[in-house]
Short mmCIF file of C-alpha atoms and ligand atoms in Angstrom, two decimals:
data_model
loop_
_atom_site.label_atom_id
_atom_site.label_comp_id
_atom_site.label_asym_id
_atom_site.label_seq_id
_atom_site.Cartn_x
_atom_site.Cartn_y
_atom_site.Cartn_z
CA MET D 12 -56.83 -20.62 43.86
CA THR D 13 -53.23 -21.82 45.37
CA GLU D 14 -49.67 -20.87 45.01
CA VAL D 15 -46.32 -22.00 46.18
CA ASN D 16 -44.24 -19.58 47.67
CA ARG D 17 -40.79 -19.82 47.47
CA THR D 18 -40.41 -21.37 50.68
CA ASN D 19 -42.98 -24.10 49.00
CA GLU D 20 -45.34 -23.67 51.57
CA ILE D 21 -48.81 -23.45 50.09
CA ILE D 22 -50.75 -20.23 50.28
CA PRO D 23 -54.11 -19.66 49.28
CA ILE D 24 -54.49 -16.68 47.15
CA GLY D 25 -57.25 -14.10 47.33
CA CYS D 26 -56.91 -10.11 45.56
CA GLU D 27 -54.69 -9.39 48.53
CA SER D 28 -51.70 -11.81 48.21
CA LEU D 29 -51.40 -11.43 43.99
CA PHE D 30 -51.34 -7.52 45.48
CA ASP D 31 -48.55 -8.64 47.77
CA LEU D 32 -47.02 -11.38 45.18
CA SER D 33 -46.88 -8.57 42.13
CA VAL D 34 -42.85 -7.85 41.57
CA ILE D 35 -44.47 -4.93 39.99
CA GLY D 36 -44.65 -1.78 42.45
CA LEU D 37 -48.45 -0.90 42.83
CA LEU D 38 -50.08 1.35 44.52
CA LEU D 39 -54.26 2.30 44.38
CA ILE D 40 -54.80 6.04 44.93
CA SER D 41 -57.57 8.58 45.26
CA HIS D 42 -58.54 10.87 43.10
CA SER D 43 -57.24 13.49 44.96
CA GLY D 44 -53.65 11.73 44.60
CA LYS D 45 -53.29 10.17 48.55
CA ILE D 46 -52.01 6.72 48.86
CA LEU D 47 -54.13 4.29 49.72
CA LYS D 48 -52.50 1.06 49.62
CA GLY D 49 -48.88 -0.41 48.53
CA ASN D 50 -47.78 -3.53 47.88
CA LYS D 51 -44.86 -5.13 48.84
CA ALA D 52 -42.52 -4.05 45.52
CA ALA D 53 -43.57 -1.01 45.70
CA TYR D 54 -43.05 -0.45 49.36
CA HIS D 55 -38.89 -1.90 48.33
CA LEU D 56 -39.15 0.70 45.09
CA PHE D 57 -38.83 3.34 47.85
CA GLY D 58 -36.66 2.52 50.25
CA GLY D 59 -38.82 0.07 52.28
CA SER D 60 -38.90 2.23 55.50
CA LEU D 61 -41.38 4.93 54.30
CA ASP D 62 -45.23 4.20 55.18
CA LEU D 63 -46.57 4.65 52.37
CA GLU D 64 -50.43 4.93 53.17
CA GLY D 65 -51.86 8.65 53.54
CA VAL D 66 -48.90 9.94 51.43
CA PRO D 67 -49.91 12.11 48.24
CA ILE D 68 -48.43 10.37 45.56
CA LYS D 69 -46.53 13.41 44.64
CA LYS D 70 -43.97 13.07 47.50
CA LEU D 71 -42.27 9.95 45.14
CA PHE D 72 -41.84 12.15 42.48
CA TYR D 73 -38.36 13.08 42.48
CA THR D 74 -38.68 15.70 40.16
CA ASP D 75 -42.31 17.67 39.07
CA PRO D 76 -43.91 15.66 36.35
CA PRO D 77 -45.44 16.85 33.21
CA PHE D 78 -49.11 16.85 34.30
CA GLU D 79 -51.61 17.78 36.99
CA LEU D 80 -52.03 14.85 39.04
CA PRO D 81 -56.10 15.72 38.97
CA LYS D 82 -56.52 16.38 36.41
CA LEU D 83 -54.52 13.79 34.08
CA LEU D 84 -57.22 11.12 36.28
CA GLU D 85 -59.69 13.24 35.27
CA ALA D 86 -59.03 12.17 31.95
CA ILE D 87 -57.43 8.70 32.43
CA LYS D 88 -60.99 7.73 33.17
CA ASN D 89 -61.99 8.50 29.28
CA ASP D 90 -58.53 7.51 27.76
CA SER D 91 -56.89 4.90 30.41
CA SER D 92 -54.25 6.13 27.82
CA LEU D 93 -52.74 8.92 29.25
CA GLY D 94 -51.67 6.57 32.25
CA GLU D 95 -48.81 5.81 30.02
CA HIS D 96 -45.51 8.19 31.32
CA MET D 97 -41.46 7.77 32.07
CA LEU D 98 -40.43 9.64 34.89
CA MET D 99 -37.65 9.97 38.12
CA LEU D 100 -39.55 8.58 40.83
CA GLY D 101 -38.12 8.48 44.42
CA THR D 102 -37.94 10.84 47.34
CA ASP D 103 -34.92 11.69 47.67
CA LYS D 104 -31.99 12.39 45.42
CA GLU D 105 -29.95 8.70 46.72
CA ASN D 106 -33.01 6.69 45.86
CA ALA D 107 -34.19 8.25 42.74
CA PHE D 108 -34.96 6.08 40.22
CA TRP D 109 -35.59 6.30 36.13
CA ALA D 110 -39.51 4.67 35.85
CA THR D 111 -42.92 4.04 33.72
CA ILE D 112 -45.69 4.35 35.36
CA HIS D 113 -49.30 3.16 34.81
CA ILE D 114 -52.05 4.71 36.24
CA SER D 115 -55.44 3.30 35.58
CA PRO D 116 -59.25 3.66 36.90
CA VAL D 117 -60.75 0.89 39.35
CA ALA D 118 -64.02 -0.21 39.65
CA SER D 119 -64.71 1.22 43.50
CA ASN D 120 -68.06 0.67 46.17
CA ASN D 121 -68.18 3.91 46.30
CA LYS D 122 -69.01 5.64 43.27
CA ASN D 123 -67.88 8.90 44.19
CA GLN D 124 -64.90 8.38 45.35
CA ASP D 125 -62.93 7.22 42.30
CA THR D 126 -60.26 4.95 43.15
CA PHE D 127 -56.78 4.70 40.32
CA LEU D 128 -53.98 1.48 40.37
CA CYS D 129 -50.82 3.34 40.13
CA GLN D 130 -48.32 0.24 38.59
CA ILE D 131 -44.51 0.84 38.98
CA GLN D 132 -41.55 -0.69 37.02
CA ASN D 133 -37.63 0.37 38.06
CA VAL D 134 -36.38 0.63 34.40
CA SER D 135 -32.98 2.42 35.37
CA ALA D 136 -31.31 -0.21 34.33
CA LEU D 137 -32.87 -0.69 30.70
CA LYS D 138 -32.97 3.28 30.25
CA GLN D 139 -28.81 3.19 31.26
CA ALA D 140 -28.70 -0.03 28.65
CA THR D 141 -30.35 1.91 25.93
CA GLU D 142 -28.79 4.94 26.12
CA GLU D 143 -25.51 3.37 26.47
CA VAL D 144 -26.58 1.82 23.22
CA ASN D 145 -27.36 5.19 21.86
CA TYR D 146 -24.03 6.70 22.26
CA HIS D 147 -22.62 3.67 20.50
CA ASN D 148 -24.97 3.96 17.88
CA THR D 149 -24.03 7.34 17.46
CA LEU D 150 -19.82 6.29 17.60
CA ILE D 151 -20.42 3.57 14.53
CA ASN D 152 -22.41 6.64 12.33
CA GLU D 153 -19.88 9.02 13.50
CA LEU D 154 -17.75 6.63 12.51
CA ILE D 155 -19.11 5.51 8.95
CA ASN D 156 -20.38 9.04 7.79
CA SER D 157 -16.89 10.96 8.46
CA ILE D 158 -14.79 8.05 6.55
CA PRO D 159 -14.24 8.55 2.35
CA ASP D 160 -15.17 5.53 1.51
CA ASN D 161 -18.50 4.36 0.02
CA ILE D 162 -19.54 2.20 2.73
CA PHE D 163 -23.20 0.19 2.26
CA ILE D 164 -25.20 -3.19 3.56
CA LYS D 165 -27.55 -4.57 1.42
CA ASP D 166 -29.97 -6.76 2.23
CA LYS D 167 -30.79 -10.02 -0.74
CA ASN D 168 -32.09 -7.81 -3.50
CA SER D 169 -30.11 -5.65 -2.72
CA ARG D 170 -31.80 -2.85 -1.78
CA PHE D 171 -29.72 -0.11 0.71
CA LEU D 172 -30.00 -0.78 4.73
CA LEU D 173 -27.41 1.16 5.72
CA VAL D 174 -25.35 3.87 4.13
CA ASN D 175 -22.78 6.58 4.75
CA ARG D 176 -22.81 10.21 4.21
CA SER D 177 -19.97 9.18 0.67
CA ILE D 178 -22.13 6.64 -1.01
CA THR D 179 -25.20 9.28 -0.21
CA LEU D 180 -23.12 11.97 -1.78
CA LEU D 181 -22.05 10.62 -4.71
CA MET D 182 -25.70 9.20 -5.33
CA GLY D 183 -26.86 12.08 -5.37
CA ALA D 184 -29.04 11.62 -2.92
CA CYS D 185 -30.02 14.42 -0.10
CA SER D 186 -30.03 12.16 2.32
CA THR D 187 -29.00 8.43 3.68
CA ASN D 188 -32.89 7.73 4.36
CA GLU D 189 -33.39 8.68 0.41
CA LEU D 190 -31.26 5.87 -0.28
CA ILE D 191 -32.84 3.02 2.34
CA GLY D 192 -34.80 0.49 0.59
CA LYS D 193 -33.65 1.30 -2.92
CA THR D 194 -31.23 -0.05 -5.38
CA ASP D 195 -28.96 0.67 -7.68
CA PHE D 196 -31.80 0.27 -10.67
CA ASP D 197 -33.01 3.41 -9.24
CA PHE D 198 -30.05 5.12 -9.11
CA TYR D 199 -27.31 3.70 -12.49
CA PRO D 200 -28.43 3.13 -15.49
CA ARG D 201 -29.80 -0.14 -16.10
CA LYS D 202 -26.27 -2.05 -18.06
CA LEU D 203 -23.96 -0.86 -14.94
CA ALA D 204 -26.72 -1.14 -12.30
CA GLN D 205 -27.48 -4.87 -13.30
CA LYS D 206 -23.05 -5.11 -13.13
CA TYR D 207 -23.88 -4.36 -9.63
CA ARG D 208 -26.79 -6.72 -9.06
CA ASN D 209 -24.76 -10.02 -10.64
CA ASP D 210 -21.23 -9.02 -8.80
CA GLU D 211 -23.49 -9.02 -5.15
CA LEU D 212 -25.31 -11.94 -6.90
CA THR D 213 -22.36 -14.29 -7.00
CA VAL D 214 -20.81 -12.49 -3.32
CA MET D 215 -24.22 -13.57 -1.70
CA ASN D 216 -24.82 -17.73 -3.62
CA THR D 217 -21.00 -18.49 -3.35
CA GLY D 218 -20.21 -17.31 0.21
CA LYS D 219 -17.77 -15.54 -0.62
CA ALA D 220 -16.15 -11.99 -0.49
CA ASN D 221 -14.99 -10.76 -3.71
CA LEU D 222 -12.29 -8.74 -2.56
CA ASN D 223 -11.21 -4.87 -4.62
CA ILE D 224 -13.28 -5.55 -7.99
CA VAL D 225 -13.03 -2.62 -10.02
CA GLU D 226 -15.23 -0.38 -11.52
CA GLN D 227 -16.78 2.46 -13.15
CA VAL D 228 -19.14 4.84 -11.09
CA ILE D 229 -20.70 7.50 -12.72
CA ASP D 230 -21.60 10.30 -10.43
CA GLN D 231 -24.84 13.21 -9.54
CA ASP D 232 -22.79 15.59 -12.34
CA HIS D 233 -22.32 11.63 -14.64
CA ASN D 234 -18.81 11.99 -13.95
CA ARG D 235 -16.95 8.39 -14.50
CA LEU D 236 -15.27 7.52 -10.99
CA TRP D 237 -12.91 4.29 -10.98
CA TYR D 238 -14.05 2.65 -7.36
CA SER D 239 -11.62 -0.49 -5.68
CA THR D 240 -15.00 -2.05 -4.31
CA SER D 241 -15.22 -5.34 -1.75
CA LYS D 242 -18.01 -7.05 -1.24
CA ILE D 243 -18.72 -8.96 1.34
CA PRO D 244 -21.86 -11.41 2.32
CA LEU D 245 -23.68 -10.65 5.36
CA ARG D 246 -24.74 -13.61 7.72
CA ASP D 247 -27.01 -13.91 9.96
CA SER D 248 -26.56 -15.54 13.61
CA GLU D 249 -27.11 -18.52 12.27
CA GLY D 250 -25.05 -18.28 9.56
CA GLU D 251 -27.39 -17.67 7.02
CA VAL D 252 -26.55 -15.11 4.18
CA ILE D 253 -29.01 -12.59 4.49
CA GLY D 254 -27.31 -9.96 2.49
CA ILE D 255 -23.84 -8.47 1.56
CA MET D 256 -21.47 -5.71 2.88
CA GLY D 257 -19.90 -3.62 0.34
CA ILE D 258 -16.95 -0.35 1.20
CA GLY D 259 -15.51 1.11 -2.49
CA LYS D 260 -12.83 3.45 -2.21
CA ASN D 261 -12.10 6.16 -5.24
CA ILE D 262 -9.32 5.18 -7.27
CA THR D 263 -9.66 7.60 -10.26
CA ASP D 264 -6.87 9.49 -9.61
CA LEU D 265 -4.61 6.33 -9.14
CA VAL D 266 -6.26 4.89 -12.47
CA LYS D 267 -5.31 8.75 -13.90
CA GLU D 268 -2.03 8.31 -13.45
CA LYS D 269 -1.03 4.99 -14.34
CA LYS D 270 -2.49 5.60 -17.76
CA ALA D 271 -0.13 8.73 -17.43
CA LEU D 272 2.33 6.46 -16.71
CA ARG D 273 1.67 3.57 -19.05
CA LYS D 274 1.57 6.47 -22.04
CA ALA D 275 4.53 8.18 -20.40
CA LYS D 276 6.72 4.65 -20.07
CA LEU D 277 5.72 4.10 -23.76
CA ALA D 278 6.46 7.00 -24.78
CA ALA D 279 10.00 6.89 -22.96
CA GLU D 280 10.37 3.49 -24.60
CA LYS D 281 9.41 4.76 -28.36
CA ALA D 282 11.43 7.46 -27.72
CA ASP D 283 14.98 5.32 -26.33
CA GLU D 284 14.43 2.96 -29.24
CA LEU D 285 14.74 6.83 -32.02
CA LYS D 286 17.65 7.72 -29.28
CA THR D 287 19.39 4.22 -30.22
CA ALA D 288 18.67 4.18 -33.98
CA PHE D 289 19.48 7.42 -34.08
CA LEU D 290 23.08 6.80 -31.96
CA ALA D 291 23.65 4.04 -34.07
CA ASN D 292 23.10 6.13 -37.35
CA LEU D 293 24.90 8.64 -35.81
CA SER D 294 27.83 7.01 -34.71
CA HIS D 295 28.57 4.75 -38.33
CA GLU D 296 28.32 8.00 -39.33
CA VAL D 297 31.19 9.40 -36.98
CA ARG D 298 33.33 5.59 -37.62
CA THR D 299 33.62 7.31 -41.10
CA PRO D 300 35.08 9.59 -41.81
CA LEU D 301 37.04 9.31 -38.60
CA ASN D 302 37.96 5.46 -39.24
CA GLY D 303 39.89 7.87 -42.76
CA ILE D 304 41.34 10.27 -40.21
CA LEU D 305 43.14 7.61 -37.99
CA GLY D 306 44.04 5.35 -41.45
CA PHE D 307 45.23 8.34 -43.18
CA SER D 308 47.74 9.54 -39.95
CA GLN D 309 48.53 6.11 -39.23
CA PHE D 310 50.27 6.01 -43.00
CA LEU D 311 51.35 9.43 -42.72
CA LYS D 312 53.38 9.20 -39.15
CA LYS D 313 54.37 5.48 -41.40
CA THR D 314 55.78 7.66 -43.80
CA ILE D 315 57.62 11.36 -42.52
CA PRO D 316 59.36 9.29 -39.65
CA ASN D 317 62.24 11.95 -39.09
CA ASP D 318 60.29 15.11 -38.49
CA PRO D 319 59.04 14.64 -34.76
CA LYS D 320 57.29 18.16 -35.13
CA THR D 321 55.29 16.10 -37.53
CA SER D 322 55.50 12.78 -35.97
CA ARG D 323 54.69 14.56 -32.09
CA TYR D 324 51.64 15.86 -33.80
CA LEU D 325 49.87 13.06 -35.91
CA GLU D 326 50.34 10.92 -32.65
CA TYR D 327 47.77 13.31 -31.03
CA ILE D 328 45.34 12.63 -33.86
CA ILE D 329 46.03 9.04 -34.20
CA ARG D 330 45.43 8.91 -29.66
CA ASN D 331 42.58 11.94 -29.69
CA GLY D 332 40.63 9.37 -32.02
CA LYS D 333 40.99 6.32 -30.69
CA ARG D 334 39.35 8.40 -28.12
CA LEU D 335 36.65 9.64 -30.30
CA LEU D 336 36.06 5.96 -31.69
CA HIS D 337 36.46 4.54 -28.09
CA LEU D 338 33.28 6.93 -26.48
CA ILE D 339 31.13 6.67 -29.54
CA SER D 340 30.52 2.81 -29.62
CA ASP D 341 30.92 3.12 -25.22
CA ILE D 342 27.71 5.75 -26.08
CA VAL D 343 25.68 3.22 -27.90
CA ASP D 344 26.51 0.20 -26.72
CA LEU D 345 25.28 2.19 -23.07
CA SER D 346 22.23 2.65 -25.04
CA LYS D 347 21.70 -0.25 -26.21
CA ILE D 348 21.68 -2.12 -22.85
CA GLU D 349 18.86 0.52 -21.30
CA CYS D 350 16.41 0.23 -23.84
CA ASP D 351 17.09 -3.64 -23.49
CA GLN D 352 18.24 -4.21 -27.14
CA LEU D 353 21.60 -5.53 -26.72
CA THR D 354 21.43 -9.78 -27.43
CA LEU D 355 24.41 -11.76 -26.24
CA SER D 356 25.42 -14.11 -28.69
CA GLN D 357 26.45 -17.99 -27.88
CA LYS D 358 29.77 -19.62 -28.44
CA LYS D 359 31.88 -22.13 -27.53
CA PHE D 360 35.39 -20.56 -26.52
CA ASN D 361 38.50 -21.48 -24.41
CA LEU D 362 38.04 -18.63 -21.38
CA TYR D 363 42.39 -19.62 -20.72
CA GLU D 364 42.84 -18.58 -24.46
CA LEU D 365 40.82 -15.64 -24.05
CA MET D 366 42.62 -14.12 -20.83
CA ASN D 367 45.80 -14.38 -22.21
CA LYS D 368 44.06 -12.35 -25.15
CA LEU D 369 43.69 -9.92 -22.76
CA ASN D 370 46.61 -10.13 -20.48
CA ARG D 371 48.73 -9.47 -24.64
CA SER D 372 46.18 -6.11 -24.78
CA LEU D 373 47.05 -5.74 -20.93
CA HIS D 374 50.63 -5.22 -22.03
CA LEU D 375 50.24 -2.63 -25.28
CA MET D 376 47.69 -0.36 -22.58
CA LEU D 377 50.37 -0.67 -20.65
CA GLU D 378 53.17 0.61 -22.88
CA GLU D 379 50.63 3.23 -24.80
CA GLU D 380 51.13 4.59 -21.52
CA ASN D 381 54.37 4.18 -20.55
CA LYS D 382 54.00 2.50 -16.86
CA LYS D 383 55.57 -0.88 -18.20
CA ASP D 384 56.73 -0.35 -14.82
CA ILE D 385 53.78 -2.02 -13.47
CA LYS D 386 53.99 -5.95 -13.19
CA THR D 387 51.25 -7.70 -14.27
CA TYR D 388 49.96 -11.60 -13.32
CA LEU D 389 47.07 -13.82 -14.58
CA GLU D 390 46.09 -15.65 -12.28
CA VAL D 391 44.91 -18.82 -13.20
CA ASP D 392 44.26 -22.66 -11.55
CA PRO D 393 45.98 -24.83 -14.25
CA GLU D 394 42.54 -27.38 -13.65
CA MET D 395 41.04 -24.38 -15.02
CA GLU D 396 42.91 -23.60 -18.31
CA SER D 397 40.71 -25.95 -20.20
CA LEU D 398 37.76 -24.62 -19.46
CA PHE D 399 35.39 -24.40 -22.55
CA LEU D 400 32.16 -21.70 -21.42
CA CYS D 401 29.37 -21.34 -23.89
CA ASN D 402 28.91 -18.00 -23.57
CA ASP D 403 29.13 -14.51 -25.04
CA ASP D 404 33.47 -14.41 -25.26
CA GLN D 405 33.05 -10.73 -26.74
CA ARG D 406 30.99 -9.31 -24.50
CA ILE D 407 33.03 -11.25 -21.07
CA GLU D 408 35.91 -9.36 -23.14
CA GLN D 409 34.48 -6.05 -22.94
CA ILE D 410 33.51 -6.43 -19.39
CA LEU D 411 37.32 -7.83 -18.67
CA HIS D 412 38.60 -4.72 -21.00
CA ASN D 413 36.85 -2.18 -19.52
CA LEU D 414 38.12 -3.45 -15.87
CA LEU D 415 41.91 -3.53 -17.40
CA SER D 416 42.04 -0.15 -18.82
CA ASN D 417 40.97 1.51 -15.44
CA ALA D 418 43.32 -0.20 -13.68
CA VAL D 419 45.75 1.08 -15.99
CA LYS D 420 44.44 4.17 -15.93
CA PHE D 421 43.95 4.74 -11.96
CA THR D 422 47.28 3.08 -11.42
CA GLU D 423 50.84 4.50 -11.00
CA LYS D 424 53.27 1.96 -8.95
CA GLY D 425 52.77 -1.82 -8.20
CA SER D 426 51.07 -4.32 -9.80
CA ILE D 427 47.99 -5.32 -11.77
CA HIS D 428 47.15 -8.88 -11.18
CA PHE D 429 43.73 -10.98 -12.91
CA GLY D 430 42.05 -13.79 -13.22
CA PHE D 431 38.98 -16.42 -12.61
CA SER D 432 37.97 -18.79 -10.33
CA GLY D 433 35.47 -21.86 -10.83
CA LYS D 434 32.59 -22.98 -7.37
CA LYS D 435 29.31 -24.50 -7.91
CA ASN D 436 28.46 -23.79 -11.25
CA MET D 437 29.76 -19.73 -10.73
CA LEU D 438 32.45 -17.98 -12.23
CA ARG D 439 34.12 -15.05 -10.79
CA PHE D 440 36.37 -12.85 -12.45
CA PHE D 441 38.42 -10.35 -10.88
CA VAL D 442 41.21 -7.33 -11.91
CA LYS D 443 43.05 -5.75 -8.97
CA ASP D 444 45.44 -3.30 -8.78
CA THR D 445 47.60 -1.14 -6.47
CA GLY D 446 46.21 1.97 -7.76
CA ILE D 447 44.76 4.98 -5.65
CA GLY D 448 42.17 3.11 -4.79
CA ILE D 449 37.94 4.69 -4.07
CA ASP D 450 36.43 4.96 -1.21
CA GLU D 451 33.32 3.42 0.11
CA LYS D 452 30.55 6.73 -0.58
CA ASP D 453 32.56 7.12 -3.99
CA ALA D 454 32.02 3.31 -4.18
CA LYS D 455 28.62 3.36 -4.92
CA GLN D 456 28.34 5.17 -7.05
CA ILE D 457 30.51 4.65 -9.99
CA PHE D 458 28.69 1.74 -11.67
CA GLY D 459 26.72 4.42 -13.07
CA ARG D 460 26.79 5.91 -15.94
CA PHE D 461 29.01 9.23 -16.40
CA THR D 462 30.23 8.82 -12.96
CA GLN D 463 33.15 9.99 -11.76
CA VAL D 464 35.17 10.18 -8.26
CA ASP D 465 36.38 13.23 -9.81
CA ASN D 466 34.01 15.23 -11.56
CA SER D 467 36.26 18.76 -11.95
CA LEU D 468 36.96 19.79 -15.42
CA ALA D 469 40.41 19.76 -14.56
CA ARG D 470 40.22 16.00 -13.58
CA GLN D 471 43.66 14.40 -13.31
CA TYR D 472 42.16 11.37 -15.53
CA GLU D 473 40.54 10.59 -18.97
CA GLY D 474 37.66 8.93 -19.76
CA ALA D 475 33.95 9.69 -19.38
CA GLY D 476 32.02 7.52 -16.65
CA LEU D 477 30.88 5.30 -18.95
CA GLY D 478 33.29 2.25 -19.09
CA LEU D 479 31.48 0.81 -15.15
CA ALA D 480 28.56 1.94 -16.08
CA ILE D 481 28.63 -0.94 -19.65
CA ALA D 482 30.03 -3.23 -17.56
CA ARG D 483 27.82 -3.77 -15.07
CA GLY D 484 24.83 -3.56 -18.03
CA LEU D 485 26.93 -6.42 -19.14
CA VAL D 486 27.02 -8.64 -16.14
CA THR D 487 23.26 -8.11 -15.41
CA LEU D 488 23.01 -9.79 -18.53
CA LEU D 489 25.06 -12.37 -18.55
CA LYS D 490 22.51 -12.94 -15.21
CA GLY D 491 25.33 -12.22 -12.95
CA SER D 492 26.26 -9.25 -10.28
CA ILE D 493 29.60 -6.60 -10.21
CA GLY D 494 31.06 -5.62 -6.52
CA LEU D 495 34.51 -4.41 -6.09
CA ASN D 496 36.92 -4.25 -2.73
CA SER D 497 38.96 -1.02 -1.85
CA ILE D 498 41.10 0.93 -0.15
CA PRO D 499 41.73 4.18 -0.99
CA GLY D 500 45.56 4.55 -1.57
CA LYS D 501 46.42 1.02 -1.51
CA GLY D 502 44.39 -0.84 -4.62
CA SER D 503 41.05 -1.50 -5.87
CA GLU D 504 39.61 -5.14 -6.37
CA PHE D 505 36.85 -5.48 -9.05
CA TYR D 506 35.02 -8.62 -9.31
CA PHE D 507 31.72 -10.31 -11.00
CA ILE D 508 30.54 -12.96 -10.46
CA ILE D 509 28.43 -15.33 -14.17
CA PRO D 510 27.02 -18.00 -14.01
CA GLU D 511 29.36 -20.71 -15.50
P1 ADP I 12 36.38 6.74 -16.55
O1 ADP I 12 35.46 6.62 -18.46
O2 ADP I 12 35.77 7.65 -16.26
O3 ADP I 12 36.95 5.69 -16.32
P2 ADP I 12 34.71 4.05 -15.82
O4 ADP I 12 33.12 4.22 -15.07
O5 ADP I 12 35.06 3.28 -16.18
O6 ADP I 12 34.87 5.44 -16.43
O7 ADP I 12 35.16 4.90 -13.85
C1 ADP I 12 34.25 5.68 -12.97
C2 ADP I 12 34.73 6.06 -12.36
O8 ADP I 12 35.21 5.07 -11.08
C3 ADP I 12 37.33 6.47 -12.27
O9 ADP I 12 36.25 7.70 -13.34
C4 ADP I 12 37.69 6.09 -11.89
O10 ADP I 12 37.21 7.59 -10.72
C5 ADP I 12 36.71 4.73 -10.72
N1 ADP I 12 37.37 4.05 -10.79
C6 ADP I 12 37.36 2.95 -11.64
N2 ADP I 12 38.27 1.99 -12.03
C7 ADP I 12 39.27 2.82 -10.72
C8 ADP I 12 40.45 1.97 -10.45
N3 ADP I 12 40.98 0.55 -10.84
N4 ADP I 12 40.85 2.13 -9.38
C9 ADP I 12 40.69 3.57 -8.90
N5 ADP I 12 39.15 4.75 -9.50
C10 ADP I 12 38.84 3.49 -10.06
#
């Protein structure tokens, strides 16, 4: 037999050279455990400088071996499997290494002198790699077990390959091992298990993940729970689908909350409808006698003109009656706006005419408030005077009326300007006064219902805090937006923009 060595030199192969060619460390040992001969690899394993021949093999064990060598050698003669061991070898700490040793009897010429072959392989690197893999596996196991969601991996037949603690508890198993190899059919009613299987078949057949499937699960105590589960195809290194991975989150509380919320919303909507109907009835019931009181008061005022005291009292009744009438219709309007019960009408009208009508009522308001000195200006671009709109004229009038009556209320001297302008199919309306103004922090709140800058009982100005809330509701209904620019002490400009 011949072999080519690394320098391409042909060398003859006999038992001796085979012994030396082996990359595994080989030691021939006597029955007493003395080394008779070692190959190059063995010399190399123990540092190369030690002369192995004649040395008791015990000297090469870095730590005490878990066996008594002479007894072991005796036993190996009958049972060769006893010769396999993994232990630390090395003559000192620096050169110690993990090794697998395999001791086997060797046929010898001398029948009384048993010889053994000890094969040694350095497995330190392998052991370290295995330990690292084990460490990482432990970390991953810890991680998936501490996640409160259900995590599982199934094979093509939907048999569990891996499960975490959470799903184990949910399915009423004592340990994760109890689930391995089983399917949902072993735990759930047939119909439910079949649904899960069908979902998984679809994922495996299409190769597409099915995310956030909301599904019902029954736990060990037969409680119905809701889970949001994602199932993702599991592929091998060739990309072939070999099963599925899944993660499921318990959303029972969320589903219950949603149901309760929906119920509460329906109840609130119903209550809102009832409230509006009630307010509409009440409004009718209050308005009828109130109109009677107002009508007769006005009649009396005309028929007894010469009595100033009675006239003052009647004036008082009329003024407060009107306030009450106004408040009632504001409350009904706001209630309708808030529960979407207000519908807009469509009518073709001339906007400039509407502005003139508002200008007349502005004068009346100023007159009633004894503020005739306040100057008023209606500002409309002459080109826009012929503009016709197809919209709800009454609601636009109502918004402007609310803004104008506030301007009158909160202005003592100076002027009130109002008008509109148009740009890019949008109309911008404004009401500008030289009144008390509003500071920035209050400006954010005044469009809310019942909100007033001065909420004290002794406040100077009348009002229920509904005018701007109604204006904002109506502007929103008209698909527009409302805003305000103001300087405290100097005045305010309220504006709203709606599509033409
Ligand atoms: P109110 O009936 O109280 O006027 P509004 O909703 O119309 O209710 O107005 C809310 C609050 O906004 C008013 O109480 C006032 O404090 C402030 N406000 C509204 N318009 C003006 C204005 N033109 N100038 C100053 N403050 C105003």
